[in-house]
Coordinates of C-alpha atoms in Angstrom, one line a residue:
X1 CA 14.5 -27.7 -61.5
X2 CA 13.2 -30.5 -59.2
X3 CA 9.6 -31.0 -58.3
X4 CA 8.7 -30.3 -54.6
X5 CA 5.8 -31.7 -52.7
X6 CA 3.9 -29.6 -50.1
X7 CA 0.9 -30.2 -47.9
X8 CA -1.9 -27.6 -48.2
X9 CA -5.4 -26.9 -47.1
X10 CA -8.6 -26.5 -49.1
X11 CA -7.6 -28.3 -52.3
X12 CA -10.1 -29.5 -54.9
X13 CA -8.3 -33.0 -55.1
X14 CA -5.9 -35.1 -53.1
X15 CA -3.0 -34.1 -55.3
X16 CA -2.7 -30.9 -57.4
X17 CA 0.1 -29.9 -59.8
X18 CA 1.2 -26.2 -59.5
X19 CA 3.2 -25.5 -62.7
X20 CA 4.0 -21.9 -61.6
X21 CA 5.9 -23.2 -58.6
X22 CA 7.1 -26.5 -60.1
X23 CA 5.4 -28.2 -57.1
X24 CA 2.7 -30.7 -56.2
X25 CA 0.3 -29.8 -53.4
X26 CA -1.2 -32.6 -51.3
X27 CA -4.4 -32.2 -49.3
X28 CA -3.7 -32.1 -45.6
X29 CA -5.1 -35.2 -43.8
X30 CA -5.1 -37.5 -46.9
X31 CA -4.1 -41.1 -46.4
X32 CA -0.5 -41.7 -47.3
X33 CA -1.4 -44.7 -49.6
X34 CA -3.8 -42.7 -51.6
X35 CA -1.4 -39.8 -51.9
X36 CA 1.4 -42.1 -53.1
X37 CA -0.9 -43.6 -55.7
X38 CA -2.1 -40.2 -56.9
X39 CA 1.4 -38.7 -56.9
X40 CA 2.8 -41.7 -58.9
X41 CA 0.1 -41.3 -61.5
X42 CA 0.5 -37.5 -61.8
X43 CA 4.3 -37.7 -62.1
X44 CA 4.5 -40.6 -64.5
X45 CA 1.4 -40.3 -66.6
X46 CA 0.7 -36.5 -66.6
X47 CA 4.2 -35.1 -66.3
X48 CA 6.3 -37.8 -67.9
X49 CA 8.7 -38.5 -65.0
X50 CA 10.4 -41.9 -64.9
X51 CA 8.8 -44.7 -63.0
X52 CA 10.4 -45.3 -59.6
X53 CA 10.9 -48.7 -57.9
X54 CA 8.8 -49.6 -54.9
X55 CA 7.5 -46.5 -53.2
X56 CA 10.2 -44.2 -54.7
X57 CA 8.8 -41.2 -56.6
X58 CA 11.1 -39.6 -59.2
X59 CA 11.5 -36.1 -60.6
X60 CA 12.0 -35.4 -64.3
X61 CA 15.7 -35.6 -63.7
X62 CA 15.5 -39.0 -62.1
X63 CA 16.2 -37.8 -58.5
X64 CA 14.0 -39.0 -55.7
X65 CA 11.3 -36.6 -54.7
X66 CA 11.3 -35.6 -51.0
X67 CA 7.9 -36.0 -49.4
X68 CA 6.6 -33.9 -46.4
X69 CA 7.4 -35.7 -43.1
X70 CA 3.6 -36.0 -42.2
X71 CA 2.9 -38.2 -45.3
X72 CA 5.2 -41.1 -44.4
X73 CA 6.6 -42.7 -41.2
X74 CA 10.1 -41.6 -42.4
X75 CA 11.2 -38.7 -44.5
X76 CA 12.2 -39.6 -48.0
X77 CA 15.5 -38.1 -48.9
X78 CA 15.7 -36.3 -52.3
X79 CA 18.7 -36.7 -54.6
X80 CA 20.4 -33.7 -56.2
X81 CA 19.2 -32.7 -59.7

């Protein structure tokens, strides 16, 4: 099951892991650069996902994680798990 990223309101941090939904919640209005840094740390350090190259964020299975359109200038296409 791939990790999904969603934008949400009223979060205690910029990036929050939701293990019940296998998703990561990102605080609405956060800067994209900060979100990417926090997401990369959460995925690789806390969750053990492989390190992506450049700005690519990877799921446990190695597929790219799709980010909500509002976080980047262009949507990032996810691969298939």
